[in-house]
Short mmCIF file of C-alpha atoms and ligand atoms in Angstrom, two decimals:
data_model
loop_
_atom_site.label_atom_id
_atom_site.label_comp_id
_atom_site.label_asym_id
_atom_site.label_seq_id
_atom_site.Cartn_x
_atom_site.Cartn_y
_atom_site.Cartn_z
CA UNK A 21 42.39 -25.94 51.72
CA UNK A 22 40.13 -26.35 55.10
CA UNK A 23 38.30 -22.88 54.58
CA UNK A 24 36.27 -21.37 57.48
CA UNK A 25 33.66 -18.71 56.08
CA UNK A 26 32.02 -16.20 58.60
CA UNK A 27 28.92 -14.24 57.52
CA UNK A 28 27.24 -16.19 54.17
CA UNK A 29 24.94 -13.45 53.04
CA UNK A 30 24.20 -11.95 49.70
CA UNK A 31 28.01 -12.11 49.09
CA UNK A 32 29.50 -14.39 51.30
CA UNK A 33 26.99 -17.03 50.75
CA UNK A 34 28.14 -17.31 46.36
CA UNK A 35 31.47 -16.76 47.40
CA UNK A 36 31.53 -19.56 49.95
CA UNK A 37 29.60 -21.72 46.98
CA UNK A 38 32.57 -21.09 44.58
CA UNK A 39 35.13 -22.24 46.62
CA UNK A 40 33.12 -25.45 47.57
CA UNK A 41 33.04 -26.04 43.83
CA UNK A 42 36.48 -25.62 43.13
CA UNK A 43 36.96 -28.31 45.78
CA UNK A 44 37.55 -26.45 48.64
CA UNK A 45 36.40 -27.61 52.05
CA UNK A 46 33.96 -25.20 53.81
CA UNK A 47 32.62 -24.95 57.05
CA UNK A 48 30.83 -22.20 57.50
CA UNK A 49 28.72 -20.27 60.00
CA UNK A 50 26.16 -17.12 60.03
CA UNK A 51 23.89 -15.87 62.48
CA UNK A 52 20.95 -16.25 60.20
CA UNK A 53 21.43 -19.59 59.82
CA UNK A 54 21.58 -19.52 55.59
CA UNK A 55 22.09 -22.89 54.29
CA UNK A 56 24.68 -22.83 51.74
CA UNK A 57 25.03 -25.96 49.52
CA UNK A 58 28.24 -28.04 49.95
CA UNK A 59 28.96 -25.75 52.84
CA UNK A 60 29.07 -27.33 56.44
CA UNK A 61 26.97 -25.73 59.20
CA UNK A 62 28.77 -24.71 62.10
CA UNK A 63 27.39 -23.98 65.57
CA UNK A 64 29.28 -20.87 66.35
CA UNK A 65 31.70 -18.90 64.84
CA UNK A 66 34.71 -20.28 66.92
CA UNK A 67 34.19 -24.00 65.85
CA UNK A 68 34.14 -22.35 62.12
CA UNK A 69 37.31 -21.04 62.60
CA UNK A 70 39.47 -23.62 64.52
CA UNK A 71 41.78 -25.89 62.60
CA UNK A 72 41.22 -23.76 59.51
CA UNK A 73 44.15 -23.13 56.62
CA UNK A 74 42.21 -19.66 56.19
CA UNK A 75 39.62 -18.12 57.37
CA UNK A 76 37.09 -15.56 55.78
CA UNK A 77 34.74 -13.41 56.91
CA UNK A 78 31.78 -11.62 54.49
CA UNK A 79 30.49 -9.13 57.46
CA UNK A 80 27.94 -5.95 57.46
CA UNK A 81 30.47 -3.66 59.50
CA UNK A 82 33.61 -3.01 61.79
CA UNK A 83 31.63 -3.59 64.94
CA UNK A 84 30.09 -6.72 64.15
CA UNK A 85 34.05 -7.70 62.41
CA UNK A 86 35.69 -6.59 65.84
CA UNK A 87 33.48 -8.78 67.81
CA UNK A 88 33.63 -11.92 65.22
CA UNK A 89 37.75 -11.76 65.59
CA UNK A 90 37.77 -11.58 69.34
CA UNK A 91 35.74 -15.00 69.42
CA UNK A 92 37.83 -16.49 66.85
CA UNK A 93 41.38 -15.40 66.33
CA UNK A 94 42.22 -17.24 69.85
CA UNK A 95 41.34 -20.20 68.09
CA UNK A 96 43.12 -19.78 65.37
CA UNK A 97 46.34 -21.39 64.91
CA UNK A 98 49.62 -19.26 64.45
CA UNK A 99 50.58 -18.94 60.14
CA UNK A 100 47.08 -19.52 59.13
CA UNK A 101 45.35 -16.60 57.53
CA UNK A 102 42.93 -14.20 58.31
CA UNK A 103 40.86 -13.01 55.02
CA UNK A 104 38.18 -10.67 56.42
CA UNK A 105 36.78 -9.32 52.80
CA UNK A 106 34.01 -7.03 54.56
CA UNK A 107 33.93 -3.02 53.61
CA UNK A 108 34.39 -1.82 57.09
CA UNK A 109 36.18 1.33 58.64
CA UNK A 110 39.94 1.60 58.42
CA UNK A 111 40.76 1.71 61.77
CA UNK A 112 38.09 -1.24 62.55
CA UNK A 113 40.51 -3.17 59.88
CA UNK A 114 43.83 -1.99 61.10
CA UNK A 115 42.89 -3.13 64.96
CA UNK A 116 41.77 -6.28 63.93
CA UNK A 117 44.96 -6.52 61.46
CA UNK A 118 47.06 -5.64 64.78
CA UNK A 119 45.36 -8.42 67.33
CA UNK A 120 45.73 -10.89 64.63
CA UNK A 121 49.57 -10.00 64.20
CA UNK A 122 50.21 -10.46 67.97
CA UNK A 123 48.78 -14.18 68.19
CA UNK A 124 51.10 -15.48 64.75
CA UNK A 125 48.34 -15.18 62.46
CA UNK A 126 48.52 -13.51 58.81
CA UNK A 127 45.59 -10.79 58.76
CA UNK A 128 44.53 -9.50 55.17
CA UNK A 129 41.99 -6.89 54.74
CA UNK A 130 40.13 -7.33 51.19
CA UNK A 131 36.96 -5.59 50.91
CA UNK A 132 35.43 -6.45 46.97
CA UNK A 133 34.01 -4.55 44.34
CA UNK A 134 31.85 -6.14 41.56
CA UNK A 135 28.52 -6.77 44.03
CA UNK A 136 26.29 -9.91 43.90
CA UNK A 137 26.70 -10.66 40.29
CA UNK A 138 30.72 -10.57 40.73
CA UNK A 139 30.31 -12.82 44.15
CA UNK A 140 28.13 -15.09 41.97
CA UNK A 141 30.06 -15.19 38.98
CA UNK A 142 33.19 -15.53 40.67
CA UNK A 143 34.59 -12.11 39.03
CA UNK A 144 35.38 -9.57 42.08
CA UNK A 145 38.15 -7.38 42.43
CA UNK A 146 39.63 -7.48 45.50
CA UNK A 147 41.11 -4.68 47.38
CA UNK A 148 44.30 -6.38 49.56
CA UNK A 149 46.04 -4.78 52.56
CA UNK A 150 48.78 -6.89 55.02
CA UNK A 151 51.81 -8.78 54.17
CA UNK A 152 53.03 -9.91 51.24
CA UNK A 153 53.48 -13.58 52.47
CA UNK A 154 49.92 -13.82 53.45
CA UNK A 155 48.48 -12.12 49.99
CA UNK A 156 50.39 -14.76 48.41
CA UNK A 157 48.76 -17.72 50.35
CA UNK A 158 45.50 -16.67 49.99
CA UNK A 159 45.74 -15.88 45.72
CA UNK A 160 44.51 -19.41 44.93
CA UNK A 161 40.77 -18.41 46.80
CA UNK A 162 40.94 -14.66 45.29
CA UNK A 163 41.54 -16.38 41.83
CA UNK A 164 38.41 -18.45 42.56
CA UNK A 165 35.81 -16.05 44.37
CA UNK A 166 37.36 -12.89 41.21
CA UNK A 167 39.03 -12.07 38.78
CA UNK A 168 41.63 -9.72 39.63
CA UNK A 169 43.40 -9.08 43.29
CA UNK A 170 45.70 -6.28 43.88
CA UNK A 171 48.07 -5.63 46.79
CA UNK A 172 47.78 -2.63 48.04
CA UNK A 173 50.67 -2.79 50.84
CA UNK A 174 50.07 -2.82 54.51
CA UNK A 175 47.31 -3.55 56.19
CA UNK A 176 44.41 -0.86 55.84
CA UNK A 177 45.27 -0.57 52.30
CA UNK A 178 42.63 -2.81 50.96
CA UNK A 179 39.92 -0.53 52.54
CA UNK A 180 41.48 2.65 51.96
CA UNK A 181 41.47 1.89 48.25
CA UNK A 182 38.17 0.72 48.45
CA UNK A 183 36.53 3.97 49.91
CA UNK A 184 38.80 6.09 47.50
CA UNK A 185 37.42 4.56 44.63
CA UNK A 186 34.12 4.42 45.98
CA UNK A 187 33.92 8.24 46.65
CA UNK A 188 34.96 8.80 43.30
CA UNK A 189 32.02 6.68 42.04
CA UNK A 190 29.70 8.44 44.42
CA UNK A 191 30.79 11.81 43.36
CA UNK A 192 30.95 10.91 39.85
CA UNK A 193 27.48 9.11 39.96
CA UNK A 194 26.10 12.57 41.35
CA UNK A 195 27.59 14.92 38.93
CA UNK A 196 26.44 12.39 36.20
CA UNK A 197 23.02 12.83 37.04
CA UNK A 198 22.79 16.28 37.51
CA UNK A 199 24.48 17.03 34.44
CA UNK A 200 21.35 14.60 32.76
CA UNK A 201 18.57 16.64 34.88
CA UNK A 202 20.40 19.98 34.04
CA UNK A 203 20.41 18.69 29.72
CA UNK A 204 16.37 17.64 30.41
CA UNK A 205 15.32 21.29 31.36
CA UNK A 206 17.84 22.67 28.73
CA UNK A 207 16.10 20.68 25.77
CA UNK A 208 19.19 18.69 25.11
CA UNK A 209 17.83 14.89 24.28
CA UNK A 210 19.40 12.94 26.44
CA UNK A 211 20.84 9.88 23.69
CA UNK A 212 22.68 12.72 22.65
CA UNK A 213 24.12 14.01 25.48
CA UNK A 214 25.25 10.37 26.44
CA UNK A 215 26.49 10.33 22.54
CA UNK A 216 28.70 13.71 23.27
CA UNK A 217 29.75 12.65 27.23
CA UNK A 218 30.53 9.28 26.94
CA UNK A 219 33.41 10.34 24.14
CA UNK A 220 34.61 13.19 25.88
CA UNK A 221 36.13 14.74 28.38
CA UNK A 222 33.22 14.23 30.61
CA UNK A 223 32.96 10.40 30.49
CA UNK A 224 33.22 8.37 33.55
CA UNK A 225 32.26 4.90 34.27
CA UNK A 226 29.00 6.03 35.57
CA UNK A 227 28.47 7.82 32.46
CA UNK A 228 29.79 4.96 30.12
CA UNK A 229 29.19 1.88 31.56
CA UNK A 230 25.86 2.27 34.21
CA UNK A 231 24.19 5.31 32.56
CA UNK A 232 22.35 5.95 35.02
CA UNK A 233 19.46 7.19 32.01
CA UNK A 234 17.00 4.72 31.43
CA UNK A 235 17.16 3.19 27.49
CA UNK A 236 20.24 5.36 27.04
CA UNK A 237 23.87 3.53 26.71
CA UNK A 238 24.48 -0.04 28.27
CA UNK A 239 21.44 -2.02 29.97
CA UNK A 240 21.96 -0.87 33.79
CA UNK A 241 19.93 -0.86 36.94
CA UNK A 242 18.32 2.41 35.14
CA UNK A 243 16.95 -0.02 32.52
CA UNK A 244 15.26 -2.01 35.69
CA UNK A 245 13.15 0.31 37.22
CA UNK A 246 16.45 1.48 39.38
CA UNK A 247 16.05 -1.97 41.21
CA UNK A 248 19.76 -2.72 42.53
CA UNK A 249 22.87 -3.08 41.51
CA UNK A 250 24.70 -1.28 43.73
CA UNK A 251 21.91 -0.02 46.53
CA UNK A 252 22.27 3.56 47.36
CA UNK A 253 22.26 2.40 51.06
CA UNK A 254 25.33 0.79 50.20
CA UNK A 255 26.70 3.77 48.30
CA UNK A 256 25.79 5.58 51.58
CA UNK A 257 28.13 3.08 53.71
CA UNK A 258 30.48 3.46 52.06
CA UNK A 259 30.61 7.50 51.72
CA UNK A 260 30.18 7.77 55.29
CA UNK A 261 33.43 5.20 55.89
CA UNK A 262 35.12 7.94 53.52
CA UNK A 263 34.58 10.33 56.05
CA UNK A 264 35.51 8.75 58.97
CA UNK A 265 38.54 8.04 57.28
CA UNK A 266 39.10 11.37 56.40
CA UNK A 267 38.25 12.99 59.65
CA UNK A 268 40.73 10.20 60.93
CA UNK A 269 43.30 11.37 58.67
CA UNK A 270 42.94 14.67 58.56
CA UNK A 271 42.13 15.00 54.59
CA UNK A 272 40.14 18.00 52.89
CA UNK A 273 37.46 16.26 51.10
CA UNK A 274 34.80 18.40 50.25
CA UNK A 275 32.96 16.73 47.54
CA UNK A 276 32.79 13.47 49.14
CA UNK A 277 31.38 14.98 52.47
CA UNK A 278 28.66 16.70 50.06
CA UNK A 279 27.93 13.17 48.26
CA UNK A 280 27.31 11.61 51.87
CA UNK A 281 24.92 13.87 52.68
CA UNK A 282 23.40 13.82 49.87
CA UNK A 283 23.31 10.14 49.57
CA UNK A 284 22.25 10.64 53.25
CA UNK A 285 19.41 12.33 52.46
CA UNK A 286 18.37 10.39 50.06
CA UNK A 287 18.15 7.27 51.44
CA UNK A 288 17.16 8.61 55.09
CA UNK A 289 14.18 11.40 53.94
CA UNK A 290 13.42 10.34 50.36
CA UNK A 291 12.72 7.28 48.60
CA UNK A 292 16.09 6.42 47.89
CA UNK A 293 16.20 3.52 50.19
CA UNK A 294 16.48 -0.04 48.89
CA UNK A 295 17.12 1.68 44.85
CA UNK A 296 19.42 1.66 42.94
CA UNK A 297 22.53 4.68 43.43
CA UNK A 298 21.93 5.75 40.20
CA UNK A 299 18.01 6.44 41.40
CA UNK A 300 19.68 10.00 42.04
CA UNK A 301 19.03 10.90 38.40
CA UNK A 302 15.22 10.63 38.90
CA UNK A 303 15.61 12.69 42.27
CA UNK A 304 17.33 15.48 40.40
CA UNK A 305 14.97 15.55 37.42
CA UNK A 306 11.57 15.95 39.51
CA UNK A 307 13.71 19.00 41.13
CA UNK A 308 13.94 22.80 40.80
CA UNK A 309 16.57 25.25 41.55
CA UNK A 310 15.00 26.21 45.25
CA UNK A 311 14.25 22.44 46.11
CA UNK A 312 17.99 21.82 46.22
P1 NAD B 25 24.42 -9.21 54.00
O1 NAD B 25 23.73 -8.43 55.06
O2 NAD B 25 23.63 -9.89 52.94
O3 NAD B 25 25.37 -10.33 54.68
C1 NAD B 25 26.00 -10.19 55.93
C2 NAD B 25 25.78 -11.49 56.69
O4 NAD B 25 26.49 -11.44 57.92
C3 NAD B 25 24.30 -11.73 57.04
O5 NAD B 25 23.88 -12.98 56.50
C4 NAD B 25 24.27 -11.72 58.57
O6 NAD B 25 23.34 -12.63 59.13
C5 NAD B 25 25.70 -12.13 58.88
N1 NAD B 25 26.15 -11.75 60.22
C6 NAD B 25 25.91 -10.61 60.89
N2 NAD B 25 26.50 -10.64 62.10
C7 NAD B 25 27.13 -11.84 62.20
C8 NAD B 25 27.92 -12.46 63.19
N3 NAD B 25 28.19 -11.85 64.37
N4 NAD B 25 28.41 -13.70 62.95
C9 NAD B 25 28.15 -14.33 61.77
N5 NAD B 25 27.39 -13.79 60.78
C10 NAD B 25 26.90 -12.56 61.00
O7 NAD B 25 25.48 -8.20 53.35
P2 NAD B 25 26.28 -8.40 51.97
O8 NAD B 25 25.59 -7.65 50.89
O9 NAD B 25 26.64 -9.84 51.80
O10 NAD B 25 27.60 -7.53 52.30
C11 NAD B 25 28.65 -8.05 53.10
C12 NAD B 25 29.80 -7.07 53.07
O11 NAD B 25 30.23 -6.89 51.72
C13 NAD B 25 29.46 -5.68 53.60
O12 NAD B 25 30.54 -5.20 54.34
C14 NAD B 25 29.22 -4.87 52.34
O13 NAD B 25 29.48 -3.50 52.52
C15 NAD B 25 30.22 -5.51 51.40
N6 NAD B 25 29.89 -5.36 49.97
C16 NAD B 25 28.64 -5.62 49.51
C17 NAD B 25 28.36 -5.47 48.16
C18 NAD B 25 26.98 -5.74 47.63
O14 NAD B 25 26.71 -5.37 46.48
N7 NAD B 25 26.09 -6.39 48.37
C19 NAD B 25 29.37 -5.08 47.27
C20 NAD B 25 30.66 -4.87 47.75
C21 NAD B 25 30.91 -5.01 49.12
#
């Protein structure tokens, strides 16, 4: 396929990579200018994008994704696709979705999860909203950049699962580690409380498969001095898109408004920026009952 690829950063650039080695052709453009190999530099988004079979974009957020698909979706011709994998607002996604509709061209929102390692190893899930058609013309690249794509039904849906899942993880992550800070100050080792958790009731995947306890359960950022992983800036993003989306929609979501701002403050006050998400069990730990 004649691939376009907008935005070759820590994830778009391995992603692009893969589907040059697969024997895709790729001309690509970012405004950083990253060299990726096999990937031809294009001046400009626009000449990135014309003549293309599909074209992706890898982009930090809805405002910078609005602006990319008003310089290239009049370029674009009418039946080819539109794969903006980004993690951007819903409504960003939906807008977009809607001006690429009106011009012929098959939108699909399909934000990943699985971070750098995933992009690099070629094993993200991705998150699809928009038409069936489309989803189906753009499986070859998802079964090259991951390892498991799942339509979610119209477009929007992609993200929407995306920041579900992800405020689960955030509020999960957060209850993980206070339940580890709470054990400390009770005396309760924690190997054994990971022992106990992880085979009950309590168990999560932030319990069971990034314990976020360093030298306790699977090797995880914890393990690495909380270097990232999954950034807590980026758990941060994403709560934040939760709430927009559920201020937009009208849903009661208490606990993943409290996990923003706590991420919030984290990141923005304390030294949470540029660690690891699960850096929150270290926060809690140094704590008392008044700091909080
Ligand atoms: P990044 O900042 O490394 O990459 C974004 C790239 O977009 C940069 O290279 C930047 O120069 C480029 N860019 C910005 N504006 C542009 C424009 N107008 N035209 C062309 N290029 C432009 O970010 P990333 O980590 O690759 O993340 C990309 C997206 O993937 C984000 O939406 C992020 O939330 C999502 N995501 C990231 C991870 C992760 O672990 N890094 C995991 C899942 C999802």
């Amino acid at each position: 396929m004649k691939i376009g690829f907008i935005g070759l950063g820590n994830m778009g650039g391995p992603m692009a990579a893969n589907l040059v080695r697969a024997g895709h052709d790729v001309i690509g453009f970012d405004t950083a200018q990253v060299a990726v190999e096999g990937v031809t530099d294009a001046p400009d988004a626009e000449s990135a994008a014309r003549d293309r079979d599909v074209v992706i974009t890898m982009l930090p957020n809805g405002a910078i994704l609005r602006a990319v698909a008003d310089q290239i979706l009049p370029g674009m011709a009418a039946g080819t696709v539109f794969l903006d994998c980004s993690t951007v607002d819903v409504d960003s996604a939906k807008e977009v979705a809607q001006a690429a509709e009106n011009l012929g061209i098959l939108p699909l929102d399909a934000p990943v999860s699985g971070g750098v390692g995933g992009a690099q190893g070629g094993t993200l899930t991705f998150m699809v909203g928009g038409d069936a058609a489309a989803f189906d013309k753009a499986r070859p690249l998802f079964d090259i950049m991951g390892q498991k794509a799942v339509h979610c039904g119209a477009s929007g849906n992609g993200q929407a699962a995306k920041i579900c899942n992800n405020m689960i993880l955030g509020v999960t992550m957060i209850a993980t580690c206070e339940a580890f800070a709470l054990a400390d100050k009770l005396g309760l080792d924690r190997q054994a409380m990971f022992d106990v958790v992880s085979t009950s009731s309590g168990s999560s995947w932030s319990m069971n498969t990034y314990c976020p306890a360093p030298g306790v359960g699977p090797t995880s950022p914890a393990d690495n001095g909380y270097t990232p992983g999954f950034a807590a800036d980026l758990m941060l993003k994403d709560l934040r898109l939760s709430q927009q989306a559920a201020d937009s929609a009208d849903a009661d979501t208490p606990l993943g408004a409290a996990a923003a701002a706590l991420y919030a403050t984290f990141v923005e006050d304390e030294d949470g920026a540029g660690r690891d998400f699960s850096a929150m069990l270290p926060r809690f730990a140094a704590r008392g009952r008044d700091a909080g």
